[in-house]
Amino acid sequence: MRLKGKTAVITGGSGGIGKETAKLFLEEGAACLLVDVDQEAVEKAAEELKSFGTVYAVQADVSNDDDVVRWVKTAEEKLGRIDILFNNAGVEGKVKPLIEQEVEDFDFVMNVNVRGVFLGMKHVLPIMYKQESGSVINTSSVAGFIGSPGVLPYVTSKHAVIGATKTAALEAAPYQVRVNSIHPSPVNNRMMRSLEEGFSPGKAEEARQGLEQTIPLHRYGENADIAKLVLFLASDDAAFITGAQYRIDGGMAAN
Ligand SMILES: NC(=O)c1ccc[n+]([C@@H]2O[C@H](COP(=O)([O-])OP(=O)(O)OC[C@H]3O[C@@H](n4cnc5c(N)ncnc54)[C@H](O)[C@@H]3O)[C@@H](O)[C@H]2O)c1
């Protein structure tokens, strides 16, 4: 029960990593609010997880300021305080060479993956500052460290999350609030199925095998692998860790 008595908000809460992390948080004693743009999916996720603990759902677009203000209000009403923010909602964008990327598609990815991370912190950090405690975990990617042909908007957005995380960590430290980022390699879930098809239309399985070869441990991460790292960073075991970038990538970015 490493999160006993704590409260957590998880954005992208009905997605692969978000839902698995919510399950682990609930098992470890936290009450959770799942936030997701997909109303049906987020309500279904909360319903499926309710046997593990206290869990609420709210539909909101993390890139929309009014929506973020609304979910933060819901969190305060339902949870009372916010000990943990897992700023995790994200989109992969379209797979195309950069000279063919549409401006609108670039803006969409940046809005969700960067503006969304900024807005979550902008509205939750004041609450954590008042509490003089809290842990924020922002989801970046190995794509925050390395380039990847065909996904410039995604790579750009995940590099940006590092700058946002470091700056927020420095501003939040005087309040004993910690901010870190995580950097998964490909994870075995919907987002990779979409990217595999984008990289190799009609040959997704071949794309997967090729990608697995670029990972020294020769496999994708699983949602549960990522959830365990998020639990560690959310918990008091990580009390002296802030402003850090945690790769969880089977060695992929060690090259
Ligand atoms: N799957 C991977 O291989 C991988 C690797 C590295 C990093 N990541 C990152 O992990 C995070 C979680 O992704 P995932 O792998 O669980 O994929 P996923 O697609 O299963 O989950 C993403 C979730 O975010 C939600 N979402 C999208 N736009 C939103 C918005 N505007 N507002 C609120 N919610 C929104 C989606 O509805 C979905 O539930 C993302 O930030 C992603 O970039 C994923």
CSV table of C-alpha atoms and ligand atoms in Angstrom, one decimal:
chain,number,residue,atom,x,y,z
A,1,MET,CA,0.0,0.0,0.0
A,2,ARG,CA,2.6,2.5,-1.1
A,3,LEU,CA,0.0,5.2,-1.9
A,4,LYS,CA,-2.3,4.7,1.1
A,5,GLY,CA,-4.4,7.7,1.7
A,6,LYS,CA,-3.1,9.5,-1.4
A,7,THR,CA,-5.1,10.9,-4.3
A,8,ALA,CA,-4.1,10.9,-8.0
A,9,VAL,CA,-5.3,12.3,-11.3
A,10,ILE,CA,-4.4,10.4,-14.4
A,11,THR,CA,-4.9,12.0,-17.8
A,12,GLY,CA,-5.3,9.7,-20.8
A,13,GLY,CA,-6.8,7.5,-18.0
A,14,SER,CA,-8.6,5.2,-20.3
A,15,GLY,CA,-5.6,4.5,-22.6
A,16,GLY,CA,-3.2,1.6,-22.4
A,17,ILE,CA,-0.6,3.1,-19.9
A,18,GLY,CA,-3.1,5.4,-18.1
A,19,LYS,CA,-5.6,2.6,-17.2
A,20,GLU,CA,-2.9,0.1,-16.1
A,21,THR,CA,-1.3,2.8,-13.9
A,22,ALA,CA,-4.7,3.6,-12.4
A,23,LYS,CA,-5.2,0.0,-11.5
A,24,LEU,CA,-1.8,-0.2,-9.8
A,25,PHE,CA,-2.4,3.1,-8.0
A,26,LEU,CA,-5.8,1.8,-6.7
A,27,GLU,CA,-4.2,-1.5,-5.6
A,28,GLU,CA,-1.6,0.6,-3.7
A,29,GLY,CA,-4.3,2.5,-1.9
A,30,ALA,CA,-4.8,5.8,-3.9
A,31,ALA,CA,-8.2,7.2,-4.8
A,32,CYS,CA,-8.1,8.2,-8.5
A,33,LEU,CA,-9.7,10.5,-11.0
A,34,LEU,CA,-9.4,9.4,-14.6
A,35,VAL,CA,-9.4,12.2,-17.2
A,36,ASP,CA,-9.8,11.5,-20.9
A,37,VAL,CA,-11.2,13.1,-24.0
A,38,ASP,CA,-13.1,9.9,-24.8
A,39,GLN,CA,-16.2,10.0,-22.6
A,40,GLU,CA,-17.4,6.5,-23.2
A,41,ALA,CA,-14.0,5.0,-22.8
A,42,VAL,CA,-13.2,6.9,-19.6
A,43,GLU,CA,-16.5,5.9,-18.0
A,44,LYS,CA,-16.0,2.3,-19.0
A,45,ALA,CA,-12.5,2.3,-17.6
A,46,ALA,CA,-13.7,3.7,-14.2
A,47,GLU,CA,-16.5,1.1,-14.1
A,48,GLU,CA,-14.0,-1.7,-14.8
A,49,LEU,CA,-11.6,-0.5,-12.1
A,50,LYS,CA,-14.0,0.2,-9.4
A,51,SER,CA,-13.5,-3.2,-7.7
A,52,PHE,CA,-9.9,-2.1,-7.0
A,53,GLY,CA,-10.8,1.1,-5.1
A,54,THR,CA,-12.3,4.6,-5.3
A,55,VAL,CA,-12.2,5.8,-8.9
A,56,TYR,CA,-14.0,8.6,-10.7
A,57,ALA,CA,-14.1,9.6,-14.4
A,58,VAL,CA,-14.3,12.9,-16.1
A,59,GLN,CA,-14.4,13.7,-19.8
A,60,ALA,CA,-12.0,16.6,-20.7
A,61,ASP,CA,-9.6,17.7,-23.5
A,62,VAL,CA,-6.3,18.4,-21.8
A,63,SER,CA,-5.4,20.9,-24.5
A,64,ASN,CA,-8.5,23.1,-23.6
A,65,ASP,CA,-7.9,25.5,-20.8
A,66,ASP,CA,-11.6,25.6,-19.7
A,67,ASP,CA,-11.7,21.8,-19.7
A,68,VAL,CA,-8.6,21.6,-17.5
A,69,VAL,CA,-10.1,24.1,-15.0
A,70,ARG,CA,-13.2,22.0,-15.0
A,71,TRP,CA,-11.4,18.7,-14.3
A,72,VAL,CA,-9.3,20.3,-11.6
A,73,LYS,CA,-12.5,21.5,-9.9
A,74,THR,CA,-13.9,18.0,-10.1
A,75,ALA,CA,-10.7,16.6,-8.6
A,76,GLU,CA,-10.9,19.0,-5.7
A,77,GLU,CA,-14.6,18.1,-5.1
A,78,LYS,CA,-14.2,14.4,-5.4
A,79,LEU,CA,-10.7,13.8,-4.0
A,80,GLY,CA,-10.3,16.8,-1.7
A,81,ARG,CA,-6.6,17.2,-2.6
A,82,ILE,CA,-4.3,16.2,-5.4
A,83,ASP,CA,-1.1,14.4,-4.3
A,84,ILE,CA,-0.2,12.9,-7.7
A,85,LEU,CA,-0.7,14.2,-11.2
A,86,PHE,CA,0.1,11.7,-14.0
A,87,ASN,CA,0.2,14.1,-17.0
A,88,ASN,CA,0.0,11.3,-19.5
A,89,ALA,CA,-2.6,12.0,-22.3
A,90,GLY,CA,-1.0,12.0,-25.7
A,91,VAL,CA,-1.4,11.5,-29.4
A,92,GLU,CA,1.0,10.1,-32.0
A,93,GLY,CA,0.0,12.2,-35.0
A,94,LYS,CA,0.4,11.1,-38.6
A,95,VAL,CA,3.4,9.2,-40.0
A,96,LYS,CA,4.8,11.3,-42.9
A,97,PRO,CA,8.1,12.9,-43.9
A,98,LEU,CA,8.3,16.4,-42.3
A,99,ILE,CA,7.9,18.1,-45.7
A,100,GLU,CA,4.5,16.4,-46.1
A,101,GLN,CA,3.3,17.0,-42.5
A,102,GLU,CA,0.2,19.3,-42.5
A,103,VAL,CA,0.4,22.4,-40.2
A,104,GLU,CA,-2.9,21.5,-38.6
A,105,ASP,CA,-1.6,18.0,-37.7
A,106,PHE,CA,1.6,19.5,-36.2
A,107,ASP,CA,-0.5,21.9,-34.1
A,108,PHE,CA,-2.8,19.1,-33.0
A,109,VAL,CA,0.0,17.0,-31.6
A,110,MET,CA,1.7,19.9,-30.0
A,111,ASN,CA,-1.5,21.1,-28.4
A,112,VAL,CA,-2.3,17.7,-26.8
A,113,ASN,CA,1.3,16.6,-25.9
A,114,VAL,CA,2.8,20.0,-24.9
A,115,ARG,CA,0.0,22.5,-24.2
A,116,GLY,CA,-1.8,19.7,-22.3
A,117,VAL,CA,1.2,19.0,-20.1
A,118,PHE,CA,1.6,22.7,-19.5
A,119,LEU,CA,-2.1,23.3,-18.6
A,120,GLY,CA,-2.2,20.3,-16.2
A,121,MET,CA,0.8,21.7,-14.3
A,122,LYS,CA,-0.5,25.3,-14.5
A,123,HIS,CA,-3.7,24.4,-12.7
A,124,VAL,CA,-2.6,21.7,-10.4
A,125,LEU,CA,0.7,23.1,-9.1
A,126,PRO,CA,-1.0,25.9,-7.2
A,127,ILE,CA,-2.9,23.2,-5.2
A,128,MET,CA,0.2,21.2,-4.6
A,129,TYR,CA,2.1,24.4,-3.5
A,130,LYS,CA,-0.6,25.0,-0.9
A,131,GLN,CA,-0.3,21.5,0.3
A,132,GLU,CA,3.5,21.8,0.3
A,133,SER,CA,3.7,18.3,-1.2
A,134,GLY,CA,2.9,16.6,-4.5
A,135,SER,CA,4.4,14.6,-7.3
A,136,VAL,CA,3.9,15.3,-11.0
A,137,ILE,CA,4.9,12.7,-13.6
A,138,ASN,CA,4.9,13.9,-17.2
A,139,THR,CA,4.9,11.3,-20.0
A,140,SER,CA,7.5,11.9,-22.6
A,141,SER,CA,9.0,9.1,-24.6
A,142,VAL,CA,12.4,7.8,-25.9
A,143,ALA,CA,11.3,10.2,-28.7
A,144,GLY,CA,12.1,12.9,-26.2
A,145,PHE,CA,15.8,12.0,-26.6
A,146,ILE,CA,16.3,10.7,-30.2
A,147,GLY,CA,14.9,11.5,-33.6
A,148,SER,CA,12.5,9.2,-35.5
A,149,PRO,CA,11.9,9.7,-39.2
A,150,GLY,CA,8.2,10.2,-40.1
A,151,VAL,CA,7.0,11.5,-36.7
A,152,LEU,CA,8.4,15.0,-36.4
A,153,PRO,CA,5.4,16.5,-34.6
A,154,TYR,CA,5.5,13.7,-32.0
A,155,VAL,CA,9.3,13.8,-31.5
A,156,THR,CA,9.2,17.6,-31.2
A,157,SER,CA,6.4,17.4,-28.7
A,158,LYS,CA,8.2,14.8,-26.5
A,159,HIS,CA,11.5,16.8,-26.5
A,160,ALA,CA,9.5,19.8,-25.3
A,161,VAL,CA,8.1,17.9,-22.4
A,162,ILE,CA,11.7,17.6,-21.0
A,163,GLY,CA,12.1,21.4,-20.9
A,164,ALA,CA,8.7,21.8,-19.3
A,165,THR,CA,9.5,19.2,-16.7
A,166,LYS,CA,12.9,20.6,-15.8
A,167,THR,CA,11.6,24.2,-15.5
A,168,ALA,CA,8.5,23.1,-13.5
A,169,ALA,CA,10.8,21.0,-11.2
A,170,LEU,CA,12.9,24.1,-10.4
A,171,GLU,CA,9.9,26.3,-9.7
A,172,ALA,CA,8.1,23.7,-7.6
A,173,ALA,CA,11.1,22.6,-5.5
A,174,PRO,CA,10.8,25.3,-2.9
A,175,TYR,CA,7.2,24.0,-2.2
A,176,GLN,CA,8.5,20.4,-1.8
A,177,VAL,CA,6.6,19.5,-5.0
A,178,ARG,CA,8.4,17.1,-7.3
A,179,VAL,CA,8.2,17.0,-11.2
A,180,ASN,CA,9.7,14.2,-13.3
A,181,SER,CA,9.3,12.8,-16.7
A,182,ILE,CA,9.2,9.2,-18.0
A,183,HIS,CA,10.5,8.1,-21.4
A,184,PRO,CA,9.1,4.8,-22.6
A,185,SER,CA,10.2,2.9,-25.7
A,186,PRO,CA,7.5,1.5,-27.9
A,187,VAL,CA,4.8,0.0,-25.6
A,188,ASN,CA,2.6,-2.9,-26.6
A,189,ASN,CA,-0.7,-1.1,-27.0
A,190,ARG,CA,-3.0,0.8,-29.3
A,191,MET,CA,-0.6,3.7,-30.0
A,192,MET,CA,2.1,1.3,-31.4
A,193,ARG,CA,-0.5,-0.6,-33.5
A,194,SER,CA,-1.3,2.8,-35.1
A,195,LEU,CA,2.3,3.7,-35.6
A,196,GLU,CA,3.3,0.3,-37.0
A,197,GLU,CA,0.6,0.6,-39.6
A,198,GLY,CA,1.8,4.2,-40.3
A,199,PHE,CA,5.4,3.1,-40.7
A,200,SER,CA,4.6,0.1,-42.9
A,201,PRO,CA,1.0,0.1,-44.2
A,202,GLY,CA,-0.3,-3.4,-44.5
A,203,LYS,CA,2.9,-4.8,-42.9
A,204,ALA,CA,2.5,-3.8,-39.3
A,205,GLU,CA,3.8,-7.1,-37.9
A,206,GLU,CA,7.1,-6.6,-39.9
A,207,ALA,CA,7.4,-3.1,-38.6
A,208,ARG,CA,7.0,-4.4,-35.1
A,209,GLN,CA,9.7,-7.0,-35.5
A,210,GLY,CA,12.0,-4.4,-37.0
A,211,LEU,CA,11.4,-2.0,-34.1
A,212,GLU,CA,11.9,-4.8,-31.5
A,213,GLN,CA,15.4,-5.4,-33.0
A,214,THR,CA,16.2,-1.7,-32.2
A,215,ILE,CA,15.5,-2.4,-28.5
A,216,PRO,CA,18.5,-4.2,-26.7
A,217,LEU,CA,16.1,-6.3,-24.6
A,218,HIS,CA,14.3,-7.3,-27.9
A,219,ARG,CA,10.8,-6.6,-26.8
A,220,TYR,CA,8.3,-3.7,-26.5
A,221,GLY,CA,7.5,-2.5,-23.0
A,222,GLU,CA,4.2,-3.6,-21.5
A,223,ASN,CA,1.7,-1.1,-19.9
A,224,ALA,CA,2.5,-2.8,-16.6
A,225,ASP,CA,6.2,-2.1,-16.9
A,226,ILE,CA,5.5,1.6,-17.3
A,227,ALA,CA,2.9,1.7,-14.4
A,228,LYS,CA,5.5,0.3,-12.0
A,229,LEU,CA,7.9,3.2,-12.8
A,230,VAL,CA,5.1,5.8,-12.4
A,231,LEU,CA,4.2,4.2,-9.0
A,232,PHE,CA,7.8,4.6,-7.9
A,233,LEU,CA,8.0,8.3,-8.9
A,234,ALA,CA,4.6,9.0,-7.4
A,235,SER,CA,5.5,7.4,-4.1
A,236,ASP,CA,7.5,8.6,-1.1
A,237,ASP,CA,10.3,6.2,-2.2
A,238,ALA,CA,11.2,8.9,-4.8
A,239,ALA,CA,11.2,11.7,-2.2
A,240,PHE,CA,14.6,13.0,-3.3
A,241,ILE,CA,14.0,12.8,-7.0
A,242,THR,CA,12.9,15.8,-9.0
A,243,GLY,CA,13.6,17.3,-12.4
A,244,ALA,CA,14.7,13.8,-13.6
A,245,GLN,CA,14.2,12.0,-16.9
A,246,TYR,CA,13.5,8.3,-16.4
A,247,ARG,CA,14.1,6.2,-19.5
A,248,ILE,CA,12.1,2.9,-19.5
A,249,ASP,CA,13.1,1.5,-22.9
A,250,GLY,CA,14.8,-1.8,-22.7
A,251,GLY,CA,18.0,0.0,-23.4
A,252,MET,CA,16.8,1.6,-26.6
A,253,ALA,CA,18.2,5.1,-26.0
A,254,ALA,CA,21.5,3.9,-24.6
A,255,ASN,CA,23.0,3.7,-28.1
B,1,LIG,N1,2.5,3.4,-26.6
B,1,LIG,C1,3.8,3.7,-26.8
B,1,LIG,O1,4.5,3.0,-27.4
B,1,LIG,C2,4.3,4.9,-26.1
B,1,LIG,C3,5.7,5.1,-26.0
B,1,LIG,C4,6.2,6.2,-25.4
B,1,LIG,C5,5.4,7.2,-24.8
B,1,LIG,N2,4.0,7.0,-24.9
B,1,LIG,C6,3.2,8.0,-24.4
B,1,LIG,O2,2.4,7.5,-23.3
B,1,LIG,C7,1.2,8.2,-23.1
B,1,LIG,C8,0.0,7.3,-23.0
B,1,LIG,O3,-0.2,6.7,-24.3
B,1,LIG,P1,-0.6,5.2,-24.5
B,1,LIG,O4,0.6,4.5,-24.9
B,1,LIG,O5,-1.4,4.7,-23.2
B,1,LIG,O6,-1.6,5.3,-25.7
B,1,LIG,P2,-3.2,5.3,-25.8
B,1,LIG,O7,-3.5,5.9,-27.1
B,1,LIG,O8,-3.7,4.0,-25.4
B,1,LIG,O9,-3.6,6.4,-24.6
B,1,LIG,C9,-3.6,7.7,-24.8
B,1,LIG,C10,-4.9,8.3,-24.1
B,1,LIG,O10,-4.9,9.7,-24.2
B,1,LIG,C11,-6.2,10.1,-24.5
B,1,LIG,N3,-6.2,11.4,-25.1
B,1,LIG,C12,-5.8,11.8,-26.4
B,1,LIG,N4,-5.9,13.1,-26.6
B,1,LIG,C13,-6.5,13.6,-25.4
B,1,LIG,C14,-6.9,14.9,-25.1
B,1,LIG,N5,-6.8,15.9,-25.9
B,1,LIG,N6,-7.4,15.1,-23.8
B,1,LIG,C15,-7.5,14.0,-23.0
B,1,LIG,N7,-7.1,12.8,-23.3
B,1,LIG,C16,-6.6,12.6,-24.5
B,1,LIG,C17,-6.7,9.0,-25.5
B,1,LIG,O11,-8.2,9.1,-25.6
B,1,LIG,C18,-6.2,7.8,-24.8
B,1,LIG,O12,-7.1,7.2,-23.9
B,1,LIG,C19,1.2,9.2,-24.3
B,1,LIG,O13,1.6,10.5,-23.9
B,1,LIG,C20,2.1,8.6,-25.3
B,1,LIG,O14,2.7,9.6,-26.2
B,1,LIG,C21,3.5,5.9,-25.5
